[in-house]
Short mmCIF file of C-alpha atoms and ligand atoms in Angstrom, two decimals:
data_model
loop_
_atom_site.label_atom_id
_atom_site.label_comp_id
_atom_site.label_asym_id
_atom_site.label_seq_id
_atom_site.Cartn_x
_atom_site.Cartn_y
_atom_site.Cartn_z
CA UNK Q 12 -0.04 -0.05 0.07
CA UNK Q 13 1.22 3.60 -0.57
CA UNK Q 14 -0.22 4.64 2.87
CA UNK Q 15 2.79 4.90 4.79
CA UNK Q 16 0.57 4.59 7.61
CA UNK Q 17 -0.05 1.09 7.32
CA UNK Q 18 2.93 -0.25 9.09
CA UNK Q 19 2.74 -1.28 12.74
CA UNK Q 20 4.43 1.60 14.41
CA UNK Q 21 2.57 4.46 12.97
CA UNK Q 22 -0.39 5.92 14.93
CA UNK Q 23 -3.41 6.82 14.21
CA UNK Q 24 -3.70 10.30 12.86
CA UNK Q 25 -6.61 11.60 14.65
CA UNK Q 26 -6.84 15.00 17.02
CA UNK Q 27 -5.22 13.42 19.92
CA UNK Q 28 -1.98 12.85 18.07
CA UNK Q 29 -2.26 15.77 15.81
CA UNK Q 30 -2.26 18.06 19.04
CA UNK Q 31 -0.10 15.86 20.70
CA UNK Q 32 3.06 18.32 22.36
CA UNK Q 33 5.61 16.49 20.48
CA UNK Q 34 3.51 16.60 17.14
CA UNK Q 35 1.83 19.93 17.42
CA UNK Q 36 4.20 22.18 15.68
CA UNK Q 37 6.03 19.99 13.37
CA UNK Q 38 5.47 20.58 9.66
CA UNK Q 39 4.03 17.51 8.40
CA UNK Q 40 4.36 15.85 4.91
CA UNK Q 41 1.61 14.97 2.10
CA UNK Q 42 1.21 11.22 3.31
CA UNK Q 43 0.57 12.49 6.81
CA UNK Q 44 -2.29 14.72 5.52
CA UNK Q 45 -3.79 12.50 3.51
CA UNK Q 46 -3.61 9.69 5.85
CA UNK Q 47 -4.95 12.43 8.68
CA UNK Q 48 -7.79 12.72 6.01
CA UNK Q 49 -8.82 9.02 5.46
CA UNK Q 50 -8.33 8.06 9.49
CA UNK Q 51 -10.54 10.89 10.61
CA UNK Q 52 -13.03 11.47 7.84
CA UNK Q 53 -12.86 8.65 5.88
CA UNK Q 54 -11.22 10.63 2.91
CA UNK Q 55 -7.64 11.54 2.09
CA UNK Q 56 -8.32 14.74 0.28
CA UNK Q 57 -10.39 15.62 3.50
CA UNK Q 58 -7.57 18.61 4.63
CA UNK Q 59 -8.69 20.58 1.22
CA UNK Q 60 -7.27 24.28 1.25
CA UNK Q 61 -7.15 27.41 -0.39
CA UNK Q 62 -9.56 25.71 -3.50
CA UNK Q 63 -7.09 22.86 -3.69
CA UNK Q 64 -6.47 19.05 -2.61
CA UNK Q 65 -4.03 18.00 -0.59
CA UNK Q 66 -1.59 16.77 -3.35
CA UNK Q 67 -2.24 19.88 -5.49
CA UNK Q 68 -1.51 22.63 -2.63
CA UNK Q 69 1.69 20.55 -1.36
CA UNK Q 70 2.77 20.54 -5.10
CA UNK Q 71 2.59 24.44 -4.95
CA UNK Q 72 4.68 24.71 -1.76
CA UNK Q 73 2.43 24.96 0.64
CA UNK Q 74 3.14 23.33 4.14
CA UNK Q 75 1.03 22.85 6.60
CA UNK Q 76 1.53 22.15 10.91
CA UNK Q 77 0.06 19.19 12.65
CA UNK Q 78 -2.23 21.65 14.41
CA UNK Q 79 -3.43 23.33 11.46
CA UNK Q 80 -4.93 20.38 9.49
CA UNK Q 81 -7.49 20.49 12.87
CA UNK Q 82 -7.44 24.02 13.48
CA UNK Q 83 -7.61 25.58 10.07
CA UNK Q 84 -11.06 26.21 8.25
CA UNK Q 85 -11.10 23.66 5.55
CA UNK Q 86 -12.60 24.61 2.07
CA UNK Q 87 -16.28 23.26 2.00
CA UNK Q 88 -16.82 25.09 5.17
CA UNK Q 89 -14.96 27.94 3.81
CA UNK Q 90 -17.03 28.11 0.67
CA UNK Q 91 -20.17 28.34 2.72
CA UNK Q 92 -19.16 30.74 4.97
CA UNK Q 93 -17.65 32.78 1.84
CA UNK Q 94 -21.11 32.58 0.18
CA UNK Q 95 -23.19 33.75 2.86
CA UNK Q 96 -20.72 36.76 3.70
CA UNK Q 97 -20.83 37.31 -0.16
CA UNK Q 98 -25.05 37.45 -0.16
CA UNK Q 99 -24.81 40.02 2.50
CA UNK Q 100 -22.55 42.02 0.70
CA UNK Q 101 -24.43 42.25 -2.56
CA UNK Q 102 -26.51 44.18 -0.36
CA UNK Q 103 -24.21 46.91 -0.14
CA UNK Q 104 -24.54 50.03 -2.30
CA UNK Q 105 -23.06 49.39 -6.22
CA UNK Q 106 -19.63 50.04 -6.56
CA UNK Q 107 -18.98 49.02 -2.93
CA UNK Q 108 -14.98 47.86 -1.68
CA UNK Q 109 -14.47 45.83 0.87
CA UNK Q 110 -11.41 44.67 3.29
CA UNK Q 111 -11.51 41.55 5.17
CA UNK Q 112 -9.95 41.25 8.56
CA UNK Q 113 -9.17 37.87 10.21
CA UNK Q 114 -8.03 38.65 13.75
CA UNK Q 115 -7.29 34.96 14.00
CA UNK Q 116 -5.69 33.84 10.75
CA UNK Q 117 -4.34 30.77 11.68
CA UNK Q 118 -3.68 28.92 8.14
CA UNK Q 119 -5.26 32.07 6.57
CA UNK Q 120 -7.75 29.76 4.79
CA UNK Q 121 -11.10 31.11 6.40
CA UNK Q 122 -9.47 34.62 5.17
CA UNK Q 123 -8.78 33.55 1.89
CA UNK Q 124 -12.02 32.11 1.40
CA UNK Q 125 -13.88 34.73 2.17
CA UNK Q 126 -11.67 37.27 -0.34
CA UNK Q 127 -12.31 34.70 -3.25
CA UNK Q 128 -15.86 35.03 -2.80
CA UNK Q 129 -16.09 38.88 -3.01
CA UNK Q 130 -13.47 39.88 -6.17
CA UNK Q 131 -11.32 43.13 -5.54
CA UNK Q 132 -11.34 42.18 -2.07
CA UNK Q 133 -8.21 42.69 0.61
CA UNK Q 134 -7.39 40.72 3.50
CA UNK Q 135 -5.77 41.28 6.48
CA UNK Q 136 -4.80 39.06 8.95
CA UNK Q 137 -3.31 38.67 12.75
CA UNK Q 138 -1.92 35.57 14.06
CA UNK Q 139 -0.27 35.29 17.47
CA UNK Q 140 1.70 32.33 17.37
CA UNK Q 141 5.34 32.63 15.80
CA UNK Q 142 4.97 29.25 14.23
CA UNK Q 143 1.79 29.78 12.56
CA UNK Q 144 2.62 32.85 11.37
CA UNK Q 145 5.84 31.65 9.56
CA UNK Q 146 4.04 28.99 7.88
CA UNK Q 147 1.19 31.14 6.76
CA UNK Q 148 3.32 33.91 5.37
CA UNK Q 149 5.26 31.44 3.14
CA UNK Q 150 1.85 29.63 2.13
CA UNK Q 151 0.24 33.01 1.39
CA UNK Q 152 3.40 34.53 -0.59
CA UNK Q 153 3.35 31.02 -2.63
CA UNK Q 154 -0.16 31.46 -3.41
CA UNK Q 155 -0.06 35.24 -4.36
CA UNK Q 156 -2.96 36.12 -1.90
CA UNK Q 157 -4.21 39.45 -1.51
CA UNK Q 158 -3.44 38.81 2.28
CA UNK Q 159 -1.22 41.20 4.64
CA UNK Q 160 -0.49 39.21 7.59
CA UNK Q 161 0.73 40.63 10.77
CA UNK Q 162 2.36 39.12 13.69
CA UNK Q 163 1.24 39.76 16.98
CA UNK Q 164 -1.87 40.18 19.37
CA UNK Q 165 -4.89 41.43 17.46
CA UNK Q 166 -5.76 43.58 20.15
CA UNK Q 167 -2.25 45.88 19.27
CA UNK Q 168 -2.70 45.55 15.65
CA UNK Q 169 -6.09 45.97 15.15
CA UNK Q 170 -5.49 50.04 15.13
CA UNK Q 171 -2.12 50.15 13.32
CA UNK Q 172 -3.00 47.63 10.75
CA UNK Q 173 -6.41 49.31 8.92
CA UNK Q 174 -8.75 48.44 6.13
CA UNK Q 175 -8.27 51.90 4.04
CA UNK Q 176 -10.58 54.40 4.01
CA UNK Q 177 -13.17 53.94 1.89
CA UNK Q 178 -13.92 50.07 2.15
CA UNK Q 179 -16.53 48.25 3.88
CA UNK Q 180 -15.07 46.41 6.68
CA UNK Q 181 -15.69 42.66 6.89
CA UNK Q 182 -14.57 41.17 10.06
CA UNK Q 183 -14.32 37.39 10.78
CA UNK Q 184 -14.10 35.78 14.20
CA UNK Q 185 -12.77 32.29 14.71
CA UNK Q 186 -11.25 32.49 17.82
CA UNK Q 187 -10.18 29.74 19.92
CA UNK Q 188 -13.06 27.88 21.37
CA UNK Q 189 -11.19 26.26 24.12
CA UNK Q 190 -13.69 24.71 26.69
CA UNK Q 191 -16.62 27.33 25.46
CA UNK Q 192 -18.31 23.92 23.57
CA UNK Q 193 -19.39 21.61 26.02
CA UNK Q 194 -21.75 18.40 24.83
CA UNK Q 195 -24.75 19.68 27.34
CA UNK Q 196 -25.03 23.41 26.59
CA UNK Q 197 -23.25 23.85 22.86
CA UNK Q 198 -20.89 26.81 22.24
CA UNK Q 199 -21.19 29.68 24.43
CA UNK Q 200 -20.02 32.86 22.86
CA UNK Q 201 -19.21 34.40 25.64
CA UNK Q 202 -16.31 31.97 26.62
CA UNK Q 203 -14.23 31.86 23.53
CA UNK Q 204 -10.72 33.17 23.91
CA UNK Q 205 -11.60 35.92 24.15
CA UNK Q 206 -15.33 36.33 24.17
CA UNK Q 207 -16.92 37.25 21.00
CA UNK Q 208 -18.49 40.77 22.49
CA UNK Q 209 -14.80 41.77 23.71
CA UNK Q 210 -13.49 41.38 19.63
CA UNK Q 211 -16.48 42.98 18.70
CA UNK Q 212 -15.96 45.90 21.17
CA UNK Q 213 -12.77 46.25 19.54
CA UNK Q 214 -13.43 46.53 16.03
CA UNK Q 215 -16.19 49.37 17.36
CA UNK Q 216 -13.28 50.98 18.85
CA UNK Q 217 -11.38 51.38 15.71
CA UNK Q 218 -14.36 51.53 13.23
CA UNK Q 219 -17.20 53.03 15.19
CA UNK Q 220 -17.91 54.97 12.06
CA UNK Q 221 -17.77 52.54 8.88
CA UNK Q 222 -20.16 50.20 7.92
CA UNK Q 223 -19.19 46.99 9.47
CA UNK Q 224 -20.33 43.13 9.02
CA UNK Q 225 -19.44 40.95 11.90
CA UNK Q 226 -18.91 37.04 10.79
CA UNK Q 227 -18.86 34.76 13.28
CA UNK Q 228 -17.80 31.13 13.17
CA UNK Q 229 -20.67 28.99 15.14
CA UNK Q 230 -21.77 25.55 16.13
CA UNK Q 231 -25.19 24.53 15.71
CA UNK Q 232 -26.21 24.52 19.33
CA UNK Q 233 -25.58 27.64 21.09
CA UNK Q 234 -25.55 29.13 24.74
CA UNK Q 235 -28.91 31.53 24.50
CA UNK Q 236 -27.93 34.14 26.92
CA UNK Q 237 -24.53 35.30 25.04
CA UNK Q 238 -26.21 34.94 21.54
CA UNK Q 239 -28.79 37.09 22.41
CA UNK Q 240 -26.48 39.42 23.96
CA UNK Q 241 -24.63 39.78 20.62
CA UNK Q 242 -27.47 40.02 18.00
CA UNK Q 243 -28.94 43.05 20.45
CA UNK Q 244 -25.90 44.86 19.66
CA UNK Q 245 -26.48 44.50 15.97
CA UNK Q 246 -28.42 46.96 13.40
CA UNK Q 247 -29.08 43.47 11.74
CA UNK Q 248 -28.42 39.58 12.39
CA UNK Q 249 -28.78 36.37 10.70
CA UNK Q 250 -27.95 33.30 12.48
CA UNK Q 251 -27.23 30.39 9.65
CA UNK Q 252 -26.14 26.58 10.10
CA UNK Q 253 -24.56 24.69 7.23
CA UNK Q 254 -25.86 21.35 6.06
CA UNK Q 255 -22.27 19.79 6.55
CA UNK Q 256 -21.83 17.68 9.73
CA UNK Q 257 -18.31 17.82 11.35
CA UNK Q 258 -16.33 15.99 13.63
CA UNK Q 259 -18.10 17.77 16.83
CA UNK Q 260 -21.56 18.82 15.07
CA UNK Q 261 -22.48 21.45 12.27
CA UNK Q 262 -20.90 24.73 12.07
CA UNK Q 263 -22.47 27.96 10.75
CA UNK Q 264 -22.16 31.70 11.09
CA UNK Q 265 -23.68 34.31 12.91
CA UNK Q 266 -23.47 37.43 10.58
CA UNK Q 267 -24.42 40.86 11.86
CA UNK Q 268 -23.90 44.18 10.70
CA UNK Q 269 -23.41 47.92 12.20
CA UNK Q 270 -23.83 50.71 9.60
CA UNK Q 271 -24.36 48.70 6.80
CA UNK Q 272 -27.33 50.36 4.98
CA UNK Q 273 -28.50 49.40 1.71
C1 LIG U 14 -9.20 28.44 15.82
S1 LIG U 14 -7.78 28.85 14.78
C2 LIG U 14 -8.73 29.59 13.50
C3 LIG U 14 -8.17 29.23 12.23
C4 LIG U 14 -8.14 29.97 11.20
N1 LIG U 14 -9.60 30.59 11.11
C5 LIG U 14 -8.04 29.03 9.76
O1 LIG U 14 -8.65 28.67 9.09
O2 LIG U 14 -6.83 28.53 9.84
C6 LIG U 14 -7.33 30.47 15.78
C7 LIG U 14 -5.78 30.93 15.80
O3 LIG U 14 -6.20 32.37 16.29
C8 LIG U 14 -4.67 32.49 16.89
N2 LIG U 14 -4.66 33.47 18.19
C9 LIG U 14 -5.20 32.86 19.24
N3 LIG U 14 -5.47 34.10 20.20
C10 LIG U 14 -4.95 35.22 19.43
C11 LIG U 14 -4.58 36.41 19.63
N4 LIG U 14 -4.97 37.27 20.43
N5 LIG U 14 -4.38 37.53 18.33
C12 LIG U 14 -4.28 36.77 17.05
N6 LIG U 14 -4.11 35.50 17.10
C13 LIG U 14 -4.49 34.77 18.01
C14 LIG U 14 -3.94 31.12 17.22
O4 LIG U 14 -2.59 30.90 17.23
C15 LIG U 14 -4.63 30.45 16.26
O5 LIG U 14 -3.83 30.27 15.21
#
């Protein structure tokens, strides 16, 4: 068999193995990406990124860390998120231009997916982990993606790396969920790291007079209180759950606008 993982000593490529301390920050080879897809999703092409299956992005020079195979927004979800954003963007005045900001950029594939649905848009990403920042910087350069990725905490970068004046702001929020997702209660948007309301407030402090669309990656089950509080702060909002099952359930987006107009 071509799968190197068929040998006796090679572990099953699942969540626990890829996030283990020894493995998580290692660059993984193509056979490992495909083995993870096969072991965890019964699909060697499960880690589709940047509009390509693994063999194709690998051939273009894209490399990922073990943890990224798990943490990245993979293409099928990214496409659904991008499509949802594009439908809201279509309601903006004709000729509008957009800048997309992702404070938790990781692989940049969530950001890249949204940009693919907004022709002419430019992306700004922030990433605090040096190993991920370096990997993604190389990857977006080899793809020629219209993304400026900055290294550091979004709290210090948001005000200094701004969407140019005249562009509408699209803010994508997929922070680490940590223990905010529980089997019993679902996802608590007040307990992500940081809470979504804190991220929205940081954007208001920088873009308080600009039209802005917030795009929050969510789980199909949400703790009602923090969700309602967040929605109350938007002029318009819409919750969409995508018809695509993931390992922990279906994901979706909460879309919310301020000053978006028509
Ligand atoms: C769930 S992953 C995001 C995955 C991303 N959407 C993608 O498509 O690959 C969250 C990322 O946010 C980064 N991060 C966490 N806290 C941050 C902060 N305060 N500022 C900037 N990046 C942060 C983490 O290092 C991690 O790479």
